[in-house]
XYZ file of C-alpha atoms in Angstrom:
183
model
C -14.464 10.987 0.871
C -10.829 9.904 0.791
C -9.389 8.537 -2.441
C -6.670 5.891 -2.562
C -4.639 4.309 -5.343
C -3.443 0.728 -4.813
C -0.668 -0.042 -7.286
C -0.531 -3.598 -8.623
C 2.288 -5.350 -10.453
C 2.659 -8.961 -11.515
C 3.888 -10.970 -8.538
C 2.026 -8.983 -5.847
C 0.902 -10.772 -2.672
C -2.831 -11.382 -3.041
C -3.881 -10.868 0.586
C -1.645 -7.802 1.002
C -3.520 -6.065 -1.795
C -7.064 -7.330 -1.445
C -7.516 -7.345 2.350
C -6.635 -3.620 2.627
C -8.800 -2.844 -0.435
C -11.723 -4.624 1.220
C -11.229 -2.810 4.543
C -10.842 0.599 2.918
C -13.964 0.128 0.788
C -15.954 -0.955 3.862
C -14.843 2.350 5.437
C -16.292 4.290 2.494
C -12.930 5.160 0.980
C -12.856 5.400 -2.808
C -10.217 2.821 -3.721
C -8.886 2.483 -7.247
C -6.629 -0.428 -8.152
C -3.982 0.602 -10.656
C -1.982 -1.720 -12.900
C 1.564 -0.663 -13.737
C 1.835 -3.542 -16.216
C 0.396 -1.822 -19.303
C -2.661 -4.125 -19.129
C -5.528 -4.337 -16.652
C -4.995 -8.017 -15.830
C -2.399 -8.421 -13.077
C -1.300 -11.844 -11.808
C -0.464 -12.272 -8.142
C 2.330 -14.372 -6.656
C -0.343 -16.984 -5.916
C -1.506 -17.045 -9.578
C -4.702 -15.089 -8.863
C -5.576 -12.834 -11.792
C -7.008 -9.488 -10.727
C -8.602 -6.983 -13.084
C -7.294 -3.563 -12.074
C -9.685 -0.646 -12.259
C -7.336 1.445 -14.394
C -3.848 1.554 -15.897
C -1.152 3.767 -14.383
C -1.250 5.926 -17.505
C -4.918 6.720 -16.770
C -4.303 8.022 -13.219
C -5.111 11.587 -12.304
C -2.710 12.559 -9.552
C -4.460 15.821 -8.708
C -7.037 14.751 -6.128
C -6.162 11.703 -4.048
C -5.055 10.970 -0.508
C -2.888 7.839 -0.471
C -0.636 5.496 -2.441
C -0.633 1.852 -1.311
C 1.947 -0.733 -2.376
C 1.368 -4.439 -1.709
C 4.463 -6.607 -1.410
C 5.611 -9.846 -2.944
C 9.161 -10.360 -4.170
C 8.484 -10.147 -7.892
C 5.740 -7.565 -7.401
C 8.095 -5.356 -5.404
C 10.798 -5.582 -8.063
C 8.252 -4.646 -10.729
C 7.026 -1.676 -8.664
C 10.585 -0.558 -7.966
C 11.540 -0.701 -11.652
C 8.587 1.495 -12.722
C 10.107 4.962 -13.108
C 6.827 6.911 -13.338
C 5.585 5.287 -10.103
C 8.830 6.137 -8.328
C 8.506 9.765 -9.486
C 4.894 9.868 -8.283
C 5.826 8.466 -4.870
C 8.553 11.077 -4.430
C 6.262 13.937 -5.456
C 3.331 12.786 -3.345
C 5.417 12.063 -0.243
C 6.772 15.607 -0.524
C 3.202 16.942 -0.511
C 2.324 14.943 2.612
C 0.196 12.343 0.831
C -0.043 9.065 2.741
C 2.363 6.451 1.387
C 1.768 2.888 2.628
C 3.741 -0.266 1.802
C 3.667 -3.822 3.143
C 6.002 -6.846 3.165
C 8.833 -6.353 0.656
C 7.295 -3.163 -0.806
C 8.856 -0.840 1.810
C 12.064 -1.529 -0.158
C 10.539 0.567 -2.969
C 10.285 3.457 -0.516
C 13.790 2.860 0.828
C 15.292 2.767 -2.656
C 13.505 6.039 -3.465
C 15.002 7.685 -0.379
C 11.642 8.122 1.334
C 12.535 6.404 4.604
C 15.462 8.509 5.822
C 15.016 8.951 9.569
C 11.609 7.216 9.474
C 10.551 4.321 11.707
C 9.670 1.482 9.329
C 9.141 -2.237 9.153
C 9.123 -4.838 6.367
C 9.322 -8.546 5.666
C 12.273 -10.017 7.598
C 15.388 -10.001 5.443
C 14.364 -6.922 3.444
C 15.463 -4.386 6.067
C 18.815 -3.803 4.331
C 16.917 -1.987 1.567
C 15.196 0.478 3.930
C 18.149 2.835 3.563
C 18.566 5.136 6.589
C 15.267 4.071 8.166
C 14.930 3.047 11.795
C 13.911 -0.612 11.357
C 11.494 -1.645 14.124
C 10.412 -5.210 13.192
C 6.853 -4.242 14.249
C 3.833 -5.730 12.504
C 2.728 -2.233 11.427
C 4.653 1.013 11.793
C 3.289 4.547 11.370
C 5.625 7.542 11.123
C 4.267 10.806 9.753
C 2.707 10.165 6.356
C 4.395 6.745 5.978
C 2.807 3.429 7.010
C 4.732 0.170 6.602
C 3.848 -3.405 7.548
C 5.750 -6.677 7.793
C 3.903 -9.198 5.638
C 0.766 -11.180 4.785
C -0.207 -11.783 8.418
C -0.328 -8.024 9.002
C -2.574 -7.329 5.988
C -5.710 -6.601 8.014
C -3.889 -4.428 10.567
C -2.225 -2.630 7.646
C -5.650 -1.918 6.144
C -6.983 -0.727 9.502
C -3.941 1.561 9.940
C -4.632 3.182 6.553
C -8.310 3.671 7.464
C -7.360 5.142 10.844
C -4.979 7.606 9.173
C -7.596 8.705 6.621
C -10.848 8.396 8.603
C -10.042 8.207 12.311
C -10.086 5.547 15.004
C -13.881 5.469 15.488
C -14.475 3.993 12.031
C -11.734 1.418 12.665
C -13.421 0.262 15.880
C -16.748 -0.002 14.056
C -15.172 -1.999 11.227
C -13.282 -4.292 13.610
C -16.567 -5.067 15.361
C -18.528 -5.597 12.144
C -15.773 -7.819 10.741
C -15.589 -9.876 13.965
C -12.029 -8.884 14.906
C -11.113 -9.216 18.557
C -13.906 -11.651 19.452
């Protein structure tokens, strides 16, 4: 079973975090939500309080398959300012671990130097922070072990792209059918 960490910071976009979590859990992926705030309660940009499963300090980075970053302006700035998360992203990307970010959060990857020569997308207006990436303006972009998406409207496709990367396209088609997508 694949294991995924979804990193939450105050100001995250609710749907960009919870829709992919829902989709991944439906696929049988072990998803752990991780607060970088020093407390388990994390407040979204839409004032929805979410209880994270664990704190960043409690993470074991030895046996997992993906890091997922939801966007949101304030949430992205909080993620970007968290030095230990940045270090983890750099180390894990170097190992080939899946790194996925949506909306403004691809800026975290750009600022960390993870998008050099990579096709990537983000929320319109954030592309200047994707340093040396090939900006595509696509809803979802997959390049190697990096998945990026453009914003809240792409949250479900972002979740499906993560599941496809970790579990294959057959499970995505099954989920899309069960969840009434494409009807």
